[in-house]
PDB file of C-alpha atoms in Angstrom:
ATOM      1  CA  MET W  24     -11.366  16.957   6.590  1.00 88.00           C
ATOM      2  CA  THR W  25     -12.942  14.458   4.209  1.00 94.00           C
ATOM      3  CA  ARG W  26     -13.108  15.061   0.452  1.00 97.00           C
ATOM      4  CA  VAL W  27     -16.605  14.317  -0.778  1.00 98.00           C
ATOM      5  CA  GLY W  28     -18.707  14.634  -3.879  1.00 98.00           C
ATOM      6  CA  ALA W  29     -22.255  15.998  -3.692  1.00 98.00           C
ATOM      7  CA  ILE W  30     -24.695  15.841  -6.580  1.00 97.00           C
ATOM      8  CA  ASP W  31     -28.118  17.447  -6.689  1.00 93.00           C
ATOM      9  CA  CYS W  32     -30.220  16.243  -9.598  1.00 93.00           C
ATOM     10  CA  GLY W  33     -33.383  18.278  -9.842  1.00 85.00           C
ATOM     11  CA  THR W  34     -36.112  18.917 -12.365  1.00 81.00           C
ATOM     12  CA  ASN W  35     -34.147  21.528 -14.315  1.00 81.00           C
ATOM     13  CA  SER W  36     -30.457  21.068 -13.552  1.00 87.00           C
ATOM     14  CA  ILE W  37     -27.834  18.657 -12.280  1.00 95.00           C
ATOM     15  CA  ARG W  38     -25.124  20.142 -10.077  1.00 95.00           C
ATOM     16  CA  LEU W  39     -21.826  18.922  -8.681  1.00 98.00           C
ATOM     17  CA  LEU W  40     -19.906  20.072  -5.611  1.00 97.00           C
ATOM     18  CA  ILE W  41     -16.556  18.587  -4.661  1.00 98.00           C
ATOM     19  CA  ALA W  42     -15.593  19.806  -1.202  1.00 97.00           C
ATOM     20  CA  ASP W  43     -13.554  19.078   1.886  1.00 96.00           C
ATOM     21  CA  VAL W  44     -15.875  18.796   4.865  1.00 94.00           C
ATOM     22  CA  GLY W  45     -15.289  18.478   8.581  1.00 88.00           C
ATOM     23  CA  ALA W  46     -16.343  19.802  11.966  1.00 79.00           C
ATOM     24  CA  GLY W  47     -15.369  23.310  10.888  1.00 75.00           C
ATOM     25  CA  GLY W  48     -17.713  23.309   7.919  1.00 85.00           C
ATOM     26  CA  LEU W  49     -17.032  23.139   4.194  1.00 91.00           C
ATOM     27  CA  GLU W  50     -14.201  24.183   1.870  1.00 92.00           C
ATOM     28  CA  GLU W  51     -15.221  24.228  -1.778  1.00 93.00           C
ATOM     29  CA  VAL W  52     -12.915  22.544  -4.307  1.00 96.00           C
ATOM     30  CA  HIS W  53     -15.076  22.584  -7.428  1.00 97.00           C
ATOM     31  CA  ARG W  54     -18.658  23.469  -8.270  1.00 94.00           C
ATOM     32  CA  GLU W  55     -20.559  23.306 -11.558  1.00 94.00           C
ATOM     33  CA  MET W  56     -24.067  23.156 -12.962  1.00 91.00           C
ATOM     34  CA  ARG W  57     -25.622  21.887 -16.183  1.00 94.00           C
ATOM     35  CA  ILE W  58     -29.169  22.419 -17.394  1.00 89.00           C
ATOM     36  CA  VAL W  59     -30.464  18.974 -18.394  1.00 92.00           C
ATOM     37  CA  ARG W  60     -34.215  19.498 -17.886  1.00 87.00           C
ATOM     38  CA  LEU W  61     -34.746  15.985 -16.513  1.00 90.00           C
ATOM     39  CA  GLY W  62     -38.316  16.907 -15.563  1.00 82.00           C
ATOM     40  CA  HIS W  63     -39.325  18.138 -19.024  1.00 83.00           C
ATOM     41  CA  GLY W  64     -42.835  16.819 -19.673  1.00 82.00           C
ATOM     42  CA  VAL W  65     -43.092  14.867 -16.409  1.00 80.00           C
ATOM     43  CA  ASP W  66     -45.962  17.038 -15.154  1.00 76.00           C
ATOM     44  CA  ALA W  67     -47.999  16.112 -18.263  1.00 83.00           C
ATOM     45  CA  THR W  68     -46.871  12.525 -18.993  1.00 88.00           C
ATOM     46  CA  GLY W  69     -45.799  11.185 -15.621  1.00 88.00           C
ATOM     47  CA  ARG W  70     -42.578   9.813 -17.190  1.00 91.00           C
ATOM     48  CA  ILE W  71     -39.009  10.966 -17.767  1.00 92.00           C
ATOM     49  CA  GLY W  72     -38.472  11.362 -21.511  1.00 92.00           C
ATOM     50  CA  ALA W  73     -35.744   9.489 -23.399  1.00 93.00           C
ATOM     51  CA  GLU W  74     -33.757  12.602 -24.333  1.00 94.00           C
ATOM     52  CA  PRO W  75     -33.779  14.206 -20.857  1.00 93.00           C
ATOM     53  CA  MET W  76     -32.822  10.820 -19.398  1.00 94.00           C
ATOM     54  CA  ALA W  77     -29.867  10.503 -21.802  1.00 96.00           C
ATOM     55  CA  ARG W  78     -28.674  14.079 -21.154  1.00 96.00           C
ATOM     56  CA  THR W  79     -28.778  13.564 -17.410  1.00 95.00           C
ATOM     57  CA  LEU W  80     -26.998  10.204 -17.410  1.00 96.00           C
ATOM     58  CA  THR W  81     -24.260  11.644 -19.653  1.00 97.00           C
ATOM     59  CA  ALA W  82     -23.706  14.476 -17.179  1.00 98.00           C
ATOM     60  CA  ALA W  83     -23.786  12.009 -14.271  1.00 97.00           C
ATOM     61  CA  ALA W  84     -21.075   9.883 -15.893  1.00 98.00           C
ATOM     62  CA  ASP W  85     -18.860  12.956 -16.294  1.00 98.00           C
ATOM     63  CA  TYR W  86     -19.452  13.957 -12.674  1.00 98.00           C
ATOM     64  CA  ALA W  87     -18.496  10.448 -11.531  1.00 98.00           C
ATOM     65  CA  ALA W  88     -15.216  10.720 -13.448  1.00 98.00           C
ATOM     66  CA  GLN W  89     -14.482  14.106 -11.869  1.00 98.00           C
ATOM     67  CA  CYS W  90     -15.113  12.720  -8.384  1.00 98.00           C
ATOM     68  CA  GLU W  91     -12.669   9.867  -9.044  1.00 98.00           C
ATOM     69  CA  GLN W  92     -10.010  12.244 -10.390  1.00 98.00           C
ATOM     70  CA  ALA W  93     -10.406  14.563  -7.377  1.00 98.00           C
ATOM     71  CA  GLY W  94      -9.928  11.695  -4.916  1.00 98.00           C
ATOM     72  CA  CYS W  95     -13.354  11.836  -3.297  1.00 98.00           C
ATOM     73  CA  GLU W  96     -13.754   9.360  -0.451  1.00 96.00           C
ATOM     74  CA  SER W  97     -17.527   9.287  -0.738  1.00 96.00           C
ATOM     75  CA  VAL W  98     -20.217  10.582  -3.073  1.00 98.00           C
ATOM     76  CA  ARG W  99     -23.850  11.269  -2.303  1.00 97.00           C
ATOM     77  CA  PHE W 100     -26.286  11.655  -5.203  1.00 97.00           C
ATOM     78  CA  VAL W 101     -29.647  13.177  -4.319  1.00 94.00           C
ATOM     79  CA  ALA W 102     -32.523  13.231  -6.781  1.00 88.00           C
ATOM     80  CA  THR W 103     -35.510  15.450  -6.170  1.00 70.00           C
ATOM     81  CA  SER W 104     -38.888  16.295  -7.638  1.00 61.00           C
ATOM     82  CA  ALA W 105     -38.763  14.820 -11.160  1.00 65.00           C
ATOM     83  CA  SER W 106     -37.492  11.513  -9.844  1.00 72.00           C
ATOM     84  CA  ARG W 107     -40.184  11.342  -7.164  1.00 68.00           C
ATOM     85  CA  ASP W 108     -42.941  11.970  -9.674  1.00 70.00           C
ATOM     86  CA  ALA W 109     -41.894   9.821 -12.658  1.00 84.00           C
ATOM     87  CA  ALA W 110     -43.339   6.361 -13.267  1.00 89.00           C
ATOM     88  CA  ASN W 111     -40.018   5.226 -14.777  1.00 91.00           C
ATOM     89  CA  ALA W 112     -37.829   6.506 -11.933  1.00 88.00           C
ATOM     90  CA  ASP W 113     -36.364   2.977 -11.531  1.00 89.00           C
ATOM     91  CA  GLU W 114     -34.719   3.254 -14.951  1.00 92.00           C
ATOM     92  CA  PHE W 115     -33.063   6.499 -13.910  1.00 92.00           C
ATOM     93  CA  VAL W 116     -31.878   5.022 -10.606  1.00 90.00           C
ATOM     94  CA  SER W 117     -30.358   2.019 -12.401  1.00 94.00           C
ATOM     95  CA  GLY W 118     -28.466   4.234 -14.852  1.00 95.00           C
ATOM     96  CA  VAL W 119     -26.979   6.434 -12.137  1.00 95.00           C
ATOM     97  CA  THR W 120     -26.001   3.446  -9.987  1.00 96.00           C
ATOM     98  CA  GLU W 121     -24.065   2.011 -12.924  1.00 97.00           C
ATOM     99  CA  VAL W 122     -21.971   5.134 -13.582  1.00 97.00           C
ATOM    100  CA  PHE W 123     -21.177   5.591  -9.867  1.00 97.00           C
ATOM    101  CA  ALA W 124     -20.327   1.925  -9.292  1.00 97.00           C
ATOM    102  CA  ALA W 125     -16.785   2.795  -8.143  1.00 96.00           C
ATOM    103  CA  PHE W 126     -18.260   4.610  -5.126  1.00 96.00           C
ATOM    104  CA  GLY W 127     -21.121   2.208  -4.436  1.00 96.00           C
ATOM    105  CA  THR W 128     -23.436   5.203  -4.842  1.00 97.00           C
ATOM    106  CA  SER W 129     -27.075   5.021  -5.825  1.00 94.00           C
ATOM    107  CA  PRO W 130     -29.323   8.042  -6.224  1.00 92.00           C
ATOM    108  CA  GLU W 131     -31.456   8.787  -3.210  1.00 90.00           C
ATOM    109  CA  VAL W 132     -34.924   9.815  -4.295  1.00 82.00           C
ATOM    110  CA  ILE W 133     -35.523  11.831  -1.160  1.00 81.00           C
ATOM    111  CA  THR W 134     -38.757  13.005   0.362  1.00 76.00           C
ATOM    112  CA  GLY W 135     -39.772  16.639   0.449  1.00 71.00           C
ATOM    113  CA  ARG W 136     -38.991  16.695   4.175  1.00 76.00           C
ATOM    114  CA  GLU W 137     -35.438  15.464   3.618  1.00 83.00           C
ATOM    115  CA  GLU W 138     -34.995  17.932   0.775  1.00 78.00           C
ATOM    116  CA  ALA W 139     -36.087  20.753   3.072  1.00 79.00           C
ATOM    117  CA  GLU W 140     -33.666  19.771   5.835  1.00 85.00           C
ATOM    118  CA  LEU W 141     -30.694  19.592   3.462  1.00 89.00           C
ATOM    119  CA  SER W 142     -31.638  22.954   1.933  1.00 86.00           C
ATOM    120  CA  PHE W 143     -31.821  24.585   5.372  1.00 89.00           C
ATOM    121  CA  ALA W 144     -28.455  23.187   6.430  1.00 88.00           C
ATOM    122  CA  GLY W 145     -26.786  24.394   3.250  1.00 90.00           C
ATOM    123  CA  ALA W 146     -28.438  27.825   3.134  1.00 90.00           C
ATOM    124  CA  THR W 147     -27.775  28.807   6.737  1.00 86.00           C
ATOM    125  CA  THR W 148     -24.221  27.514   7.112  1.00 79.00           C
ATOM    126  CA  GLY W 149     -21.885  30.489   7.015  1.00 73.00           C
ATOM    127  CA  LEU W 150     -24.685  33.014   6.441  1.00 78.00           C
ATOM    128  CA  THR W 151     -23.907  36.019   8.614  1.00 78.00           C
ATOM    129  CA  GLY W 152     -26.329  38.585   9.956  1.00 79.00           C
ATOM    130  CA  GLY W 153     -30.085  38.347   9.959  1.00 85.00           C
ATOM    131  CA  LEU W 154     -32.561  37.727  12.725  1.00 92.00           C
ATOM    132  CA  ALA W 155     -33.978  34.375  13.766  1.00 92.00           C
ATOM    133  CA  PRO W 156     -36.113  32.558  13.038  1.00 95.00           C
ATOM    134  CA  TYR W 157     -35.018  31.994   9.444  1.00 95.00           C
ATOM    135  CA  LEU W 158     -37.401  30.981   6.686  1.00 97.00           C
ATOM    136  CA  VAL W 159     -35.470  29.309   3.868  1.00 96.00           C
ATOM    137  CA  VAL W 160     -37.304  28.953   0.554  1.00 96.00           C
ATOM    138  CA  ASP W 161     -35.801  26.703  -2.133  1.00 92.00           C
ATOM    139  CA  ILE W 162     -37.509  27.186  -5.511  1.00 94.00           C
ATOM    140  CA  GLY W 163     -36.721  24.247  -7.762  1.00 88.00           C
ATOM    141  CA  GLY W 164     -37.923  23.172 -11.152  1.00 87.00           C
ATOM    142  CA  GLY W 165     -40.788  21.011  -9.917  1.00 85.00           C
ATOM    143  CA  SER W 166     -41.230  21.787  -6.247  1.00 87.00           C
ATOM    144  CA  THR W 167     -40.608  24.474  -3.650  1.00 92.00           C
ATOM    145  CA  GLU W 168     -39.484  23.840  -0.087  1.00 90.00           C
ATOM    146  CA  PHE W 169     -40.296  26.040   2.902  1.00 95.00           C
ATOM    147  CA  VAL W 170     -38.129  25.488   5.989  1.00 95.00           C
ATOM    148  CA  ARG W 171     -38.325  27.450   9.226  1.00 96.00           C
ATOM    149  CA  GLY W 172     -35.872  27.197  12.064  1.00 94.00           C
ATOM    150  CA  ASP W 173     -33.300  28.719  14.375  1.00 90.00           C
ATOM    151  CA  GLY W 174     -30.138  26.672  14.068  1.00 81.00           C
ATOM    152  CA  ALA W 175     -32.153  23.533  13.298  1.00 85.00           C
ATOM    153  CA  VAL W 176     -35.282  22.740  11.327  1.00 90.00           C
ATOM    154  CA  GLU W 177     -38.468  23.387  13.286  1.00 94.00           C
ATOM    155  CA  GLN W 178     -41.092  23.224  10.503  1.00 95.00           C
ATOM    156  CA  SER W 179     -40.994  22.324   6.815  1.00 94.00           C
ATOM    157  CA  ALA W 180     -43.227  21.799   3.816  1.00 92.00           C
ATOM    158  CA  SER W 181     -42.778  20.886   0.172  1.00 89.00           C
ATOM    159  CA  VAL W 182     -45.304  21.922  -2.477  1.00 91.00           C
ATOM    160  CA  ASP W 183     -45.504  21.071  -6.169  1.00 89.00           C
ATOM    161  CA  ILE W 184     -44.789  24.472  -7.679  1.00 92.00           C
ATOM    162  CA  GLY W 185     -41.543  25.231  -9.474  1.00 91.00           C
ATOM    163  CA  CYS W 186     -40.190  27.144 -12.433  1.00 94.00           C
ATOM    164  CA  VAL W 187     -40.388  24.271 -14.934  1.00 89.00           C
ATOM    165  CA  ARG W 188     -43.727  22.914 -13.723  1.00 91.00           C
ATOM    166  CA  MET W 189     -45.422  26.353 -13.769  1.00 94.00           C
ATOM    167  CA  ALA W 190     -43.894  27.351 -17.115  1.00 95.00           C
ATOM    168  CA  GLU W 191     -45.029  24.131 -18.799  1.00 91.00           C
ATOM    169  CA  ARG W 192     -48.470  24.256 -17.223  1.00 93.00           C
ATOM    170  CA  HIS W 193     -49.282  27.927 -17.785  1.00 95.00           C
ATOM    171  CA  LEU W 194     -46.745  30.270 -19.420  1.00 95.00           C
ATOM    172  CA  ARG W 195     -46.643  29.133 -23.038  1.00 93.00           C
ATOM    173  CA  SER W 196     -46.797  32.492 -24.852  1.00 95.00           C
ATOM    174  CA  ASP W 197     -43.804  34.730 -25.490  1.00 95.00           C
ATOM    175  CA  PRO W 198     -44.030  36.953 -23.547  1.00 95.00           C
ATOM    176  CA  PRO W 199     -46.609  35.399 -21.194  1.00 95.00           C
ATOM    177  CA  SER W 200     -50.071  36.887 -21.468  1.00 95.00           C
ATOM    178  CA  GLU W 201     -52.128  38.147 -18.537  1.00 94.00           C
ATOM    179  CA  ALA W 202     -54.567  35.311 -19.295  1.00 96.00           C
ATOM    180  CA  GLU W 203     -51.731  32.861 -18.559  1.00 96.00           C
ATOM    181  CA  ILE W 204     -50.156  34.686 -15.625  1.00 96.00           C
ATOM    182  CA  TRP W 205     -53.330  34.895 -13.527  1.00 96.00           C
ATOM    183  CA  PRO W 206     -54.025  31.115 -13.466  1.00 96.00           C
ATOM    184  CA  ALA W 207     -50.347  30.548 -12.643  1.00 96.00           C
ATOM    185  CA  LEU W 208     -50.638  32.954  -9.727  1.00 97.00           C
ATOM    186  CA  GLY W 209     -53.768  31.108  -8.615  1.00 96.00           C
ATOM    187  CA  ASP W 210     -51.888  27.794  -8.485  1.00 96.00           C
ATOM    188  CA  ILE W 211     -48.970  29.422  -6.680  1.00 97.00           C
ATOM    189  CA  THR W 212     -51.225  31.106  -4.114  1.00 97.00           C
ATOM    190  CA  MET W 213     -52.981  27.822  -3.341  1.00 97.00           C
ATOM    191  CA  ALA W 214     -49.619  26.100  -2.883  1.00 97.00           C
ATOM    192  CA  VAL W 215     -48.299  28.850  -0.588  1.00 98.00           C
ATOM    193  CA  ASN W 216     -51.517  28.620   1.460  1.00 98.00           C
ATOM    194  CA  SER W 217     -50.964  24.872   1.739  1.00 97.00           C
ATOM    195  CA  ALA W 218     -47.364  25.373   2.890  1.00 96.00           C
ATOM    196  CA  ALA W 219     -48.558  27.894   5.474  1.00 98.00           C
ATOM    197  CA  GLU W 220     -50.633  25.143   7.118  1.00 97.00           C
ATOM    198  CA  ASP W 221     -47.379  23.387   8.109  1.00 96.00           C
ATOM    199  CA  VAL W 222     -44.910  26.281   8.286  1.00 97.00           C
ATOM    200  CA  ASP W 223     -45.725  29.411  10.296  1.00 98.00           C
ATOM    201  CA  LEU W 224     -45.143  32.432   8.048  1.00 98.00           C
ATOM    202  CA  THR W 225     -45.696  34.913  10.881  1.00 98.00           C
ATOM    203  CA  GLY W 226     -42.907  36.266  13.054  1.00 97.00           C
ATOM    204  CA  VAL W 227     -40.203  35.409  10.512  1.00 97.00           C
ATOM    205  CA  GLY W 228     -36.956  37.257  11.238  1.00 97.00           C
ATOM    206  CA  THR W 229     -35.147  36.640   7.940  1.00 96.00           C
ATOM    207  CA  LEU W 230     -36.429  35.329   4.600  1.00 97.00           C
ATOM    208  CA  VAL W 231     -33.691  33.580   2.612  1.00 96.00           C
ATOM    209  CA  GLY W 232     -34.230  32.410  -0.956  1.00 96.00           C
ATOM    210  CA  VAL W 233     -31.987  29.845  -2.635  1.00 93.00           C
ATOM    211  CA  ALA W 234     -31.514  28.223  -6.055  1.00 89.00           C
ATOM    212  CA  GLY W 235     -31.346  29.602  -9.581  1.00 91.00           C
ATOM    213  CA  SER W 236     -34.669  31.428  -9.785  1.00 96.00           C
ATOM    214  CA  VAL W 237     -33.895  33.453  -6.655  1.00 97.00           C
ATOM    215  CA  THR W 238     -30.261  34.165  -7.493  1.00 97.00           C
ATOM    216  CA  THR W 239     -31.192  35.273 -11.005  1.00 97.00           C
ATOM    217  CA  VAL W 240     -33.889  37.607  -9.660  1.00 98.00           C
ATOM    218  CA  THR W 241     -31.296  38.979  -7.240  1.00 98.00           C
ATOM    219  CA  ALA W 242     -28.815  39.576 -10.074  1.00 98.00           C
ATOM    220  CA  HIS W 243     -31.567  41.433 -11.928  1.00 98.00           C
ATOM    221  CA  ALA W 244     -32.503  43.505  -8.882  1.00 98.00           C
ATOM    222  CA  LEU W 245     -28.825  44.467  -8.457  1.00 98.00           C
ATOM    223  CA  ARG W 246     -28.471  45.219 -12.198  1.00 97.00           C
ATOM    224  CA  LEU W 247     -25.215  43.258 -12.366  1.00 97.00           C
ATOM    225  CA  ASP W 248     -22.962  43.402 -15.424  1.00 97.00           C
ATOM    226  CA  SER W 249     -22.469  39.622 -15.197  1.00 97.00           C
ATOM    227  CA  TYR W 250     -23.456  36.761 -12.923  1.00 96.00           C
ATOM    228  CA  ASP W 251     -21.389  37.410  -9.797  1.00 96.00           C
ATOM    229  CA  SER W 252     -21.832  34.791  -7.066  1.00 92.00           C
ATOM    230  CA  ALA W 253     -19.853  36.836  -4.559  1.00 92.00           C
ATOM    231  CA  ARG W 254     -22.226  39.806  -4.869  1.00 96.00           C
ATOM    232  CA  ILE W 255     -25.353  37.659  -4.938  1.00 96.00           C
ATOM    233  CA  HIS W 256     -24.524  35.501  -1.912  1.00 92.00           C
ATOM    234  CA  GLY W 257     -25.927  37.112   1.213  1.00 92.00           C
ATOM    235  CA  ALA W 258     -27.317  40.098  -0.708  1.00 95.00           C
ATOM    236  CA  GLU W 259     -30.101  41.882   1.178  1.00 96.00           C
ATOM    237  CA  ILE W 260     -32.677  43.462  -1.134  1.00 97.00           C
ATOM    238  CA  PRO W 261     -35.575  45.771  -0.178  1.00 98.00           C
ATOM    239  CA  VAL W 262     -38.881  43.963  -0.679  1.00 98.00           C
ATOM    240  CA  ASP W 263     -40.180  46.505  -3.206  1.00 97.00           C
ATOM    241  CA  GLN W 264     -37.010  46.184  -5.284  1.00 98.00           C
ATOM    242  CA  ALA W 265     -37.205  42.398  -5.264  1.00 98.00           C
ATOM    243  CA  ILE W 266     -40.887  42.412  -6.269  1.00 98.00           C
ATOM    244  CA  THR W 267     -40.170  44.824  -9.124  1.00 98.00           C
ATOM    245  CA  ALA W 268     -37.369  42.578 -10.385  1.00 98.00           C
ATOM    246  CA  CYS W 269     -39.690  39.546 -10.283  1.00 98.00           C
ATOM    247  CA  THR W 270     -42.423  41.368 -12.186  1.00 97.00           C
ATOM    248  CA  GLU W 271     -40.022  42.590 -14.875  1.00 98.00           C
ATOM    249  CA  LEU W 272     -38.597  39.113 -15.500  1.00 98.00           C
ATOM    250  CA  ALA W 273     -42.058  37.539 -15.605  1.00 97.00           C
ATOM    251  CA  GLN W 274     -43.271  40.016 -18.232  1.00 96.00           C
ATOM    252  CA  MET W 275     -40.178  40.011 -20.471  1.00 97.00           C
ATOM    253  CA  SER W 276     -39.924  38.240 -23.797  1.00 97.00           C
ATOM    254  CA  ARG W 277     -37.468  35.376 -24.027  1.00 97.00           C
ATOM    255  CA  ALA W 278     -35.231  37.431 -26.327  1.00 97.00           C
ATOM    256  CA  ASP W 279     -35.029  40.233 -23.763  1.00 98.00           C
ATOM    257  CA  ARG W 280     -34.253  37.767 -20.974  1.00 98.00           C
ATOM    258  CA  ALA W 281     -31.555  36.077 -23.064  1.00 97.00           C
ATOM    259  CA  ALA W 282     -29.896  39.462 -23.593  1.00 98.00           C
ATOM    260  CA  LEU W 283     -29.410  40.019 -19.853  1.00 98.00           C
ATOM    261  CA  PRO W 284     -25.714  39.563 -18.989  1.00 97.00           C
ATOM    262  CA  TYR W 285     -26.404  37.383 -15.933  1.00 97.00           C
ATOM    263  CA  MET W 286     -29.018  35.078 -17.495  1.00 97.00           C
ATOM    264  CA  HIS W 287     -28.059  31.407 -17.929  1.00 92.00           C
ATOM    265  CA  GLU W 288     -29.350  30.208 -21.285  1.00 92.00           C
ATOM    266  CA  GLY W 289     -31.079  27.253 -19.652  1.00 88.00           C
ATOM    267  CA  ARG W 290     -33.218  29.564 -17.500  1.00 94.00           C
ATOM    268  CA  VAL W 291     -34.515  31.841 -20.257  1.00 96.00           C
ATOM    269  CA  ASP W 292     -37.813  30.015 -20.752  1.00 94.00           C
ATOM    270  CA  VAL W 293     -38.529  29.236 -17.086  1.00 95.00           C
ATOM    271  CA  ILE W 294     -37.278  32.241 -15.089  1.00 97.00           C
ATOM    272  CA  GLY W 295     -40.596  34.062 -15.556  1.00 97.00           C
ATOM    273  CA  ALA W 296     -42.419  31.280 -13.715  1.00 97.00           C
ATOM    274  CA  GLY W 297     -39.724  31.119 -11.040  1.00 97.00           C
ATOM    275  CA  ALA W 298     -39.990  34.874 -10.559  1.00 98.00           C
ATOM    276  CA  LEU W 299     -43.768  34.612 -10.083  1.00 98.00           C
ATOM    277  CA  VAL W 300     -43.259  31.968  -7.393  1.00 98.00           C
ATOM    278  CA  TRP W 301     -40.669  34.072  -5.570  1.00 98.00           C
ATOM    279  CA  ARG W 302     -42.786  37.240  -5.835  1.00 98.00           C
ATOM    280  CA  SER W 303     -45.833  35.512  -4.356  1.00 98.00           C
ATOM    281  CA  ILE W 304     -43.814  34.126  -1.454  1.00 98.00           C
ATOM    282  CA  ILE W 305     -42.179  37.497  -0.717  1.00 98.00           C
ATOM    283  CA  GLN W 306     -45.560  39.234  -0.710  1.00 98.00           C
ATOM    284  CA  ARG W 307     -47.101  36.625   1.597  1.00 98.00           C
ATOM    285  CA  VAL W 308     -44.235  36.702   4.107  1.00 98.00           C
ATOM    286  CA  GLN W 309     -44.119  40.497   3.999  1.00 98.00           C
ATOM    287  CA  HIS W 310     -47.845  40.569   4.812  1.00 97.00           C
ATOM    288  CA  ASP W 311     -47.600  37.978   7.587  1.00 98.00           C
ATOM    289  CA  SER W 312     -44.282  39.040   9.164  1.00 98.00           C
ATOM    290  CA  GLY W 313     -43.784  42.666   8.139  1.00 97.00           C
ATOM    291  CA  LEU W 314     -40.360  42.101   6.593  1.00 96.00           C
ATOM    292  CA  SER W 315     -38.787  44.967   4.662  1.00 96.00           C
ATOM    293  CA  THR W 316     -35.945  43.012   3.021  1.00 97.00           C
ATOM    294  CA  VAL W 317     -35.196  39.577   1.564  1.00 97.00           C
ATOM    295  CA  ARG W 318     -31.876  37.766   1.245  1.00 97.00           C
ATOM    296  CA  ALA W 319     -30.346  35.415  -1.303  1.00 96.00           C
ATOM    297  CA  SER W 320     -27.932  32.565  -0.659  1.00 94.00           C
ATOM    298  CA  GLU W 321     -25.700  30.808  -3.173  1.00 91.00           C
ATOM    299  CA  HIS W 322     -25.456  27.923  -0.698  1.00 91.00           C
ATOM    300  CA  ASP W 323     -28.338  25.487  -0.752  1.00 88.00           C
ATOM    301  CA  ILE W 324     -29.222  21.808  -0.840  1.00 89.00           C
ATOM    302  CA  LEU W 325     -25.966  20.971  -2.650  1.00 93.00           C
ATOM    303  CA  ASP W 326     -23.925  22.274   0.289  1.00 94.00           C
ATOM    304  CA  GLY W 327     -26.228  20.389   2.669  1.00 93.00           C
ATOM    305  CA  ILE W 328     -25.576  17.152   0.764  1.00 96.00           C
ATOM    306  CA  ALA W 329     -21.829  17.689   1.108  1.00 96.00           C
ATOM    307  CA  LEU W 330     -22.030  18.575   4.805  1.00 93.00           C
ATOM    308  CA  SER W 331     -24.112  15.453   5.504  1.00 93.00           C
ATOM    309  CA  GLN W 332     -21.057  13.332   4.626  1.00 94.00           C
ATOM    310  CA  ALA W 333     -18.785  14.829   7.293  1.00 89.00           C
ATOM    311  CA  ARG W 334     -17.331  12.193   9.571  1.00 77.00           C
ATOM    312  CA  PRO W 335     -18.585  12.287  13.175  1.00 73.00           C
ATOM    313  CA  ALA W 336     -16.167  14.085  15.503  1.00 59.00           C
TER     314      ALA W 336
END
């Protein structure tokens, strides 16, 4: 087993996983997440703002220290949508490279295809039950990945819809008005149609959703008393129940969302948009494949990043 550090820096959050990886899979040592909103304003300005940049680099420096203290042999830092889109991405890359100098690690601003493959590897490792082929959907802050496969990736697509991007573009009222929700749904539908040109949404055996929007919707559908990863991971929810949970979260005021016992404070203002994305995808796959349930996974791209560092047997 090799002790590794994996960091996923997305549009909304930056996450750390320290794990021991090998041929047998992954053993988690430590996992944490911070909402830094790196992509705040990127959709409108095309640049990472000074404050989001500072927040993210501060978190990155702390993660680097934790990796050193834990004795990680290697660290992989993957940056996704916000870093692909920003005109000043080089400044971000330089800052991260400096704080991870001890590991010789620089952030990899990966393509949507690479992001999809890592998400699929993480989401399907250790997931029991379900029928192939799997469709893994990773809803991020700025983009959403669709990955279909049976043991390995067969088709993938990345589209520019996510909880932060859709919230900033459309859902500005509190609670969102119908006049805001319908244009958001229009954008989401167009993006799902685009994804369907590259990823076959018919004949899907199991639909698996990953990342914070999906896990929060799942917690809401289960009416949990607190955020419980053990109950959320692998949970199988009837389609109608999942759609109802999405609709309720999208229509709630921010105060009502904040009062939910499983709601992370950093998701309060964007979960409505994330729920709309997930609802639209569920409805499309249900129509095309006749699925009656959907599943959630707490394992995602972060686990894939860790697994990618396993030494060859």
